[in-house]
Backbone as ProteinMPNN parsed JSONL, in Angstrom:
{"seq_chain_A": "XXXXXXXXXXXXXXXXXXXXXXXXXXXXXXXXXXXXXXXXXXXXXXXXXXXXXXXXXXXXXXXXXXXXXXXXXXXXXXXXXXXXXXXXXXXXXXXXXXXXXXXXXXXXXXXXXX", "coords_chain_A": {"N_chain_A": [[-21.74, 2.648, -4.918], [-20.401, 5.113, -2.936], [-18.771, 8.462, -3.446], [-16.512, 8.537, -1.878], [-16.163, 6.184, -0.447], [-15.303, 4.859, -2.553], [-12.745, 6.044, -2.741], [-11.608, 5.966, -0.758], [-11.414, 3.196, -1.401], [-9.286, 3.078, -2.998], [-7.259, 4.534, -2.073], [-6.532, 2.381, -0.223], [-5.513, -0.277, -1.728], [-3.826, 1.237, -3.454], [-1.903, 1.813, -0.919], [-1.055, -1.04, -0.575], [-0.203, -1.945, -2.414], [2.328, -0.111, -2.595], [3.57, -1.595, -0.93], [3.168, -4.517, -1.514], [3.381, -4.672, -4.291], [6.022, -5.96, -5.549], [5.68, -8.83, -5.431], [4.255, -8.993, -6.729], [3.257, -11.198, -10.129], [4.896, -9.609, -12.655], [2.977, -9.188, -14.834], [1.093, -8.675, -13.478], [1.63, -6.45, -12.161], [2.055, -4.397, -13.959], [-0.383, -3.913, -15.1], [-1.8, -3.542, -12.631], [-0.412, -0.934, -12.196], [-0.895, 0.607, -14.55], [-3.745, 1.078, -14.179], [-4.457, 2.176, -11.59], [-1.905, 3.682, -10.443], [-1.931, 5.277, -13.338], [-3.806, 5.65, -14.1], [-5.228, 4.967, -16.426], [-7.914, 3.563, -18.245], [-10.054, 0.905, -18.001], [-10.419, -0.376, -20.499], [-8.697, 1.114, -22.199], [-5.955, 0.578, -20.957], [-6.776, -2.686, -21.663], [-6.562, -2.131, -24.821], [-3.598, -1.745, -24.59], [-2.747, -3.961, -23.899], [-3.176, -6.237, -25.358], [-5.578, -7.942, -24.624], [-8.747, -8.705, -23.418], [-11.339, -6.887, -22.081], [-12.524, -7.967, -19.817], [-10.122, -9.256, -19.044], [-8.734, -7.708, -17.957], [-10.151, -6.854, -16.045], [-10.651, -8.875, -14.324], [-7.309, -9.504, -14.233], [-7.019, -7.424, -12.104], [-8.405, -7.822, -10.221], [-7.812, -10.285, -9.143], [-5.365, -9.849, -8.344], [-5.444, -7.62, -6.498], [-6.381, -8.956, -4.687], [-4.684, -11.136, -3.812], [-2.439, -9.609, -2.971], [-4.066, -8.841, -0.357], [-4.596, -11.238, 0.928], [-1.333, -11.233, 1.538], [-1.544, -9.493, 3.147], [-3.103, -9.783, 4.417], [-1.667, -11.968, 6.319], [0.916, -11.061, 6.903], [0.737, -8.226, 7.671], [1.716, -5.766, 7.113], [1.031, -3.403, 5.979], [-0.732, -2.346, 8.394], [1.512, -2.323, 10.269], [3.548, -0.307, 9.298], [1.63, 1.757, 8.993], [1.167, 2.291, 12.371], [3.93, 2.973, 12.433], [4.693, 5.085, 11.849], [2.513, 6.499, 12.525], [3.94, 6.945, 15.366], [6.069, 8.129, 14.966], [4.653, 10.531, 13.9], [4.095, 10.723, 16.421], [5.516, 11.383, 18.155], [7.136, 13.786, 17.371], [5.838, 15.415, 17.712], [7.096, 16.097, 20.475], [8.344, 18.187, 22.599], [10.807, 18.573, 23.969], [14.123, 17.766, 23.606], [16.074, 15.615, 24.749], [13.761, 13.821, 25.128], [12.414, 13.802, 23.242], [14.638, 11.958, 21.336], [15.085, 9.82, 23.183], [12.65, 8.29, 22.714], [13.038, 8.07, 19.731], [15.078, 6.628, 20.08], [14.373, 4.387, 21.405], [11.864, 3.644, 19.533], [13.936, 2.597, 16.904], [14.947, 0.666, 18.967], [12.825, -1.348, 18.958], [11.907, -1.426, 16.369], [14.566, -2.542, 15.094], [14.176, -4.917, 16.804], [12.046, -6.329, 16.144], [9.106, -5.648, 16.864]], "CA_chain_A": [[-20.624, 3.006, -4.06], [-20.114, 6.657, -2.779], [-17.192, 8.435, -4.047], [-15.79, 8.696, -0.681], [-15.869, 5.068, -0.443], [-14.248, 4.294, -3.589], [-11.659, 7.078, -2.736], [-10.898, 4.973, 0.307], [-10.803, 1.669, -1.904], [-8.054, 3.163, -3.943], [-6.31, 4.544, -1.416], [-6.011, 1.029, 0.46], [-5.787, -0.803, -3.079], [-2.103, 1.835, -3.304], [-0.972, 1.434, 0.153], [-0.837, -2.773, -0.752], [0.699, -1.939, -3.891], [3.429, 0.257, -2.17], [3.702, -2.638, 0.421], [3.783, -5.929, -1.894], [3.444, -4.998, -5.454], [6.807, -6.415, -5.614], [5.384, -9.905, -4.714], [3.084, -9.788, -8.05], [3.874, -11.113, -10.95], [5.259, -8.61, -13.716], [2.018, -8.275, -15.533], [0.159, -7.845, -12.474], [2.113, -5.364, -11.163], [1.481, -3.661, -15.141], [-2.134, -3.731, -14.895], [-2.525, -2.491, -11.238], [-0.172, 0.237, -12.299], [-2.055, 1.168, -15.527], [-4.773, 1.52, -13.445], [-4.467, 2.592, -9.89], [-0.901, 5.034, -10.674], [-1.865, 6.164, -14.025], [-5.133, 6.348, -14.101], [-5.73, 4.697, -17.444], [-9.051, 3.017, -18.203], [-9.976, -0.732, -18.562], [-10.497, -0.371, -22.259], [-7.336, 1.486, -22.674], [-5.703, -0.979, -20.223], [-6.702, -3.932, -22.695], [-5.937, -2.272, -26.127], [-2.141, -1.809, -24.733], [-1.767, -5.31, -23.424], [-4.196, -6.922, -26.515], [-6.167, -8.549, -23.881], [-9.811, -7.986, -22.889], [-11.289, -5.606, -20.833], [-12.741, -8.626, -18.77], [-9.079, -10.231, -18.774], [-8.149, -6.63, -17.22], [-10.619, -6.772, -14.442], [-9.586, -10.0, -13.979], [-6.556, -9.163, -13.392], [-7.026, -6.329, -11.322], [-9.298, -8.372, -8.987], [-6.732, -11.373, -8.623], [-3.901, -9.271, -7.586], [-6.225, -6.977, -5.193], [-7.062, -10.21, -3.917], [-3.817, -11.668, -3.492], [-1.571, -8.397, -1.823], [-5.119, -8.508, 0.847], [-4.316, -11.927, 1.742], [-0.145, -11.098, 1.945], [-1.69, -8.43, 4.553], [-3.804, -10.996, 6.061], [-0.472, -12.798, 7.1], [1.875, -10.136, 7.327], [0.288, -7.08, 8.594], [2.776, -4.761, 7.101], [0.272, -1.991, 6.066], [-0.651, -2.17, 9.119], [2.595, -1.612, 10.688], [3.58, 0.817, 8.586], [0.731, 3.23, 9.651], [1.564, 2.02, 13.333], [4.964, 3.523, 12.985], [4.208, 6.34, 11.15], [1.726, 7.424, 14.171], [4.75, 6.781, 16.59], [6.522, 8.976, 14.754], [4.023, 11.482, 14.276], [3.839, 11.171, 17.807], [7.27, 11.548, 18.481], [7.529, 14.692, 16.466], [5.042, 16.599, 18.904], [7.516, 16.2, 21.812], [9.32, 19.51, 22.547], [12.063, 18.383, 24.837], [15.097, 17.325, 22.487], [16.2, 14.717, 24.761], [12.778, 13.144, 25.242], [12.509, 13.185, 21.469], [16.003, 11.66, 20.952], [14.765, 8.856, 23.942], [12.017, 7.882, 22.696], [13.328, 7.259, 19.027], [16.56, 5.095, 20.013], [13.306, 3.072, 21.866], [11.498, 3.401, 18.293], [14.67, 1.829, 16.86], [15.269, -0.521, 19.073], [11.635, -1.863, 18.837], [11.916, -2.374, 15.105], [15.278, -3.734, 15.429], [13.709, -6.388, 17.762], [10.883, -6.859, 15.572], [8.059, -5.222, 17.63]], "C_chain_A": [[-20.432, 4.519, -4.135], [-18.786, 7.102, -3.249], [-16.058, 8.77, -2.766], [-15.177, 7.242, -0.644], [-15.033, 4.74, -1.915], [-12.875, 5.346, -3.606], [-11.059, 6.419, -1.805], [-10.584, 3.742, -0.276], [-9.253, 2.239, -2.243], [-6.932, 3.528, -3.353], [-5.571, 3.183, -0.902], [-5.139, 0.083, -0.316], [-3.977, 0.093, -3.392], [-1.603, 2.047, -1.921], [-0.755, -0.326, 0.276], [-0.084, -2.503, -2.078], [1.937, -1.395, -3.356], [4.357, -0.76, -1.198], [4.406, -4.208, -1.043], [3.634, -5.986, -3.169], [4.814, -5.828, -5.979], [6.799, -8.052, -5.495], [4.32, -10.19, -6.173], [3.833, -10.085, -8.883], [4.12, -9.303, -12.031], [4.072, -7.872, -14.497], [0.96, -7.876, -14.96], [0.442, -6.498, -12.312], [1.696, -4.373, -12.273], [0.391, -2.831, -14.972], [-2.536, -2.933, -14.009], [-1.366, -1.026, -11.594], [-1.015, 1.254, -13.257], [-2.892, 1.792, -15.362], [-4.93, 2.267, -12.476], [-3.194, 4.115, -9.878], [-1.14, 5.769, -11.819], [-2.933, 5.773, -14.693], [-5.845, 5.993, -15.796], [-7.405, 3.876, -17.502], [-8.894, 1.15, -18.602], [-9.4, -1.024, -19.914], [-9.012, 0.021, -22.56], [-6.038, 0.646, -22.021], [-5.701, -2.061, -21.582], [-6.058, -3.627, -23.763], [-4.355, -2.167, -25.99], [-1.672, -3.103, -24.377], [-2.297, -6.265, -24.384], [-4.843, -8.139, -25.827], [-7.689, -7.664, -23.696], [-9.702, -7.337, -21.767], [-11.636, -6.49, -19.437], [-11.504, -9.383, -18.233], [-8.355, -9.165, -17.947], [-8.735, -6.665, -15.939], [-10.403, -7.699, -14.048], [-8.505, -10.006, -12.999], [-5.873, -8.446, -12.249], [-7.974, -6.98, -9.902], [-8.243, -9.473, -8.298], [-5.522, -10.368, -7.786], [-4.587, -8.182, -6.693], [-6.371, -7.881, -3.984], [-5.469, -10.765, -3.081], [-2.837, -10.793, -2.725], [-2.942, -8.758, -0.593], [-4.669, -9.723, 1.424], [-2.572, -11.644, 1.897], [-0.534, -10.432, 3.592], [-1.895, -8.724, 5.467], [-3.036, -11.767, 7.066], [0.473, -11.927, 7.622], [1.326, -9.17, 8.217], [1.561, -5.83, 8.141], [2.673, -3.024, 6.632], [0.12, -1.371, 7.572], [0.022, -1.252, 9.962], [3.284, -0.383, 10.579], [2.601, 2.1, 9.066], [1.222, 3.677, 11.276], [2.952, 3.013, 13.292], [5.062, 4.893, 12.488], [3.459, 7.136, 12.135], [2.739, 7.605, 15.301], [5.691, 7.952, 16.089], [6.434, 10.502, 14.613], [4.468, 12.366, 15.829], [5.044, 11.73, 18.838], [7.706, 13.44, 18.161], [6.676, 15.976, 17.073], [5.703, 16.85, 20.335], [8.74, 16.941, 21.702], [10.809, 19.141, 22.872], [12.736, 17.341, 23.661], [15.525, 16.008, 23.112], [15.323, 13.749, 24.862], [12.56, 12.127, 23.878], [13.37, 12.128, 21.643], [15.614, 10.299, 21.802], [13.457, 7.666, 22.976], [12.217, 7.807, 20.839], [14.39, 6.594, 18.988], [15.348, 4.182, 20.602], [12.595, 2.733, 20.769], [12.784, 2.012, 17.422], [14.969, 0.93, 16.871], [14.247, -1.854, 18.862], [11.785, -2.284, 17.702], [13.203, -3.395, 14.853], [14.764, -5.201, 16.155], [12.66, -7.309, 17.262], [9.225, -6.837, 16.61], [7.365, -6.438, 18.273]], "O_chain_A": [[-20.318, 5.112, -5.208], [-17.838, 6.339, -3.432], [-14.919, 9.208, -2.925], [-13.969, 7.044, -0.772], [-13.899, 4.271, -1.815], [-12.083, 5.308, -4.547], [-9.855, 6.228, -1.972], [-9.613, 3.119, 0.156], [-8.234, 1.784, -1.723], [-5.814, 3.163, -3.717], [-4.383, 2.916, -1.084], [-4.133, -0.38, 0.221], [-3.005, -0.652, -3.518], [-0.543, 2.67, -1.969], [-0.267, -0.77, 1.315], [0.726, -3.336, -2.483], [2.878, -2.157, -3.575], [5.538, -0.642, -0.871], [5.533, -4.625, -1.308], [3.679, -7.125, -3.634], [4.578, -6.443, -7.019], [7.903, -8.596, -5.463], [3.801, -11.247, -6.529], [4.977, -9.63, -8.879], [3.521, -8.232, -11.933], [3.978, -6.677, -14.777], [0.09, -7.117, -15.386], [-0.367, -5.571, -12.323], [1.007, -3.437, -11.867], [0.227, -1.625, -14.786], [-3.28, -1.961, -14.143], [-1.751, 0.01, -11.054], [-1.593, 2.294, -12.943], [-3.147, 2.84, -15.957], [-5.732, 3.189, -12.628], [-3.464, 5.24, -9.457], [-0.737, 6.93, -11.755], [-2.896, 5.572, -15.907], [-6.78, 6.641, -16.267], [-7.91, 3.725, -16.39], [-8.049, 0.471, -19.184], [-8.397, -1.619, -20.306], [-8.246, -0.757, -23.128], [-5.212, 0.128, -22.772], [-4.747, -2.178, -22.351], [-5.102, -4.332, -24.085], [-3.688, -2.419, -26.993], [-0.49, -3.435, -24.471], [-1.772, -7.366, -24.221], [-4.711, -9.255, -26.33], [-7.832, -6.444, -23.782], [-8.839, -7.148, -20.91], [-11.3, -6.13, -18.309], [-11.602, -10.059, -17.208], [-7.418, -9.544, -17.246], [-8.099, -6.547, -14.892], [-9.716, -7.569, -13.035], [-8.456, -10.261, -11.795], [-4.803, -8.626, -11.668], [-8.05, -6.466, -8.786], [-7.944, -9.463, -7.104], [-5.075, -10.481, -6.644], [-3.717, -7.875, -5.878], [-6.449, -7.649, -2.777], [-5.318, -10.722, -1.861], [-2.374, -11.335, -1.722], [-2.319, -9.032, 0.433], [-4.244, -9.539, 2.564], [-2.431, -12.121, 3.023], [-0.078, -10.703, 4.703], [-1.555, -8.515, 6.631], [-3.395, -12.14, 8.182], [0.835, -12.052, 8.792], [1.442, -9.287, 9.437], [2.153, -5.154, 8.983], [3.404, -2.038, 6.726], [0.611, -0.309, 7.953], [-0.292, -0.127, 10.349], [3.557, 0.407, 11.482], [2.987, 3.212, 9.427], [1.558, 4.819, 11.589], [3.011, 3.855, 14.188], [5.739, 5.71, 13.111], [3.769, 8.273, 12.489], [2.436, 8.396, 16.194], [6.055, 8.745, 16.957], [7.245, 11.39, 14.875], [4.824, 13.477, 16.221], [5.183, 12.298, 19.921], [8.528, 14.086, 18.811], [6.873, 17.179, 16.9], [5.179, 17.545, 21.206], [9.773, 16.672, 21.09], [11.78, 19.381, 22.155], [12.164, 16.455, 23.027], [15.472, 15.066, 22.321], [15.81, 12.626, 24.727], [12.527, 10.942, 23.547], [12.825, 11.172, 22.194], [15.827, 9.343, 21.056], [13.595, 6.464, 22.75], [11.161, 7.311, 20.446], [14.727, 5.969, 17.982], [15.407, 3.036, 20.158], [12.463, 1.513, 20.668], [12.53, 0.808, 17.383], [15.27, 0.175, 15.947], [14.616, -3.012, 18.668], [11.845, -3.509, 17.606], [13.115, -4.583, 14.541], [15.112, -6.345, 15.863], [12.369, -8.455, 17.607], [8.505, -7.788, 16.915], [6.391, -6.276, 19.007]]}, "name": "protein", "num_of_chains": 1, "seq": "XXXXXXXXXXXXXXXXXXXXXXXXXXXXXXXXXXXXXXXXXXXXXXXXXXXXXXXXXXXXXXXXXXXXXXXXXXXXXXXXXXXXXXXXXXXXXXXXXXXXXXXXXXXXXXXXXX"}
């Protein structure tokens, strides 16, 4: 794996964590932090939780696994980028009331549930 590509896993891998780590259990959520926010190693990973290093990848594969299918149903990464570009896009338009139009329609869209 190139390090581009694994620079893109990890990114994806913390935009599902920002999204549904809240949805793992407790010592998931541990583990993928350990790992993914602070950058610790497997090994060092295991000797703080007195678990193996294979009970770490383990767990780091299950709960990768399990936020990908939340996504698969939800779509809330997704979305999230989605409105984030609208906003972007929003944020390039000079005219104040245009702006101002076109986020009460932002708004009302998520209010409505797009």
């Amino acid at each position: 794996m190139s390090d581009v590509s694994i620079l893109e896993e990890r990114k994806a891998v913390l935009e599902l964590m920002n999204v549904y780590d809240g949805l793992l259990t407790p010592k998931q959520r541990s583990v993928l932090d350990d790992y993914y926010r602070y950058d610790l190693s497997l090994g060092e990973i295991s000797e703080s939780n007195s678990i193996t290093r294979a009970a770490v990848h383990d767990a780091i594969a299950k709960a990768i696994a399990k936020m990908k299918d939340f996504e698969s149903v939800l779509h809330l990464v997704e979305k999230r980028k989605d409105i984030k570009a609208m906003i972007a896009a929003i944020e390039k338009v000079e005219d104040i009331e245009t702006k101002l139009a076109l986020y009460q329609q932002l708004g009302k869209d998520l209010t409505d549930g797009i």
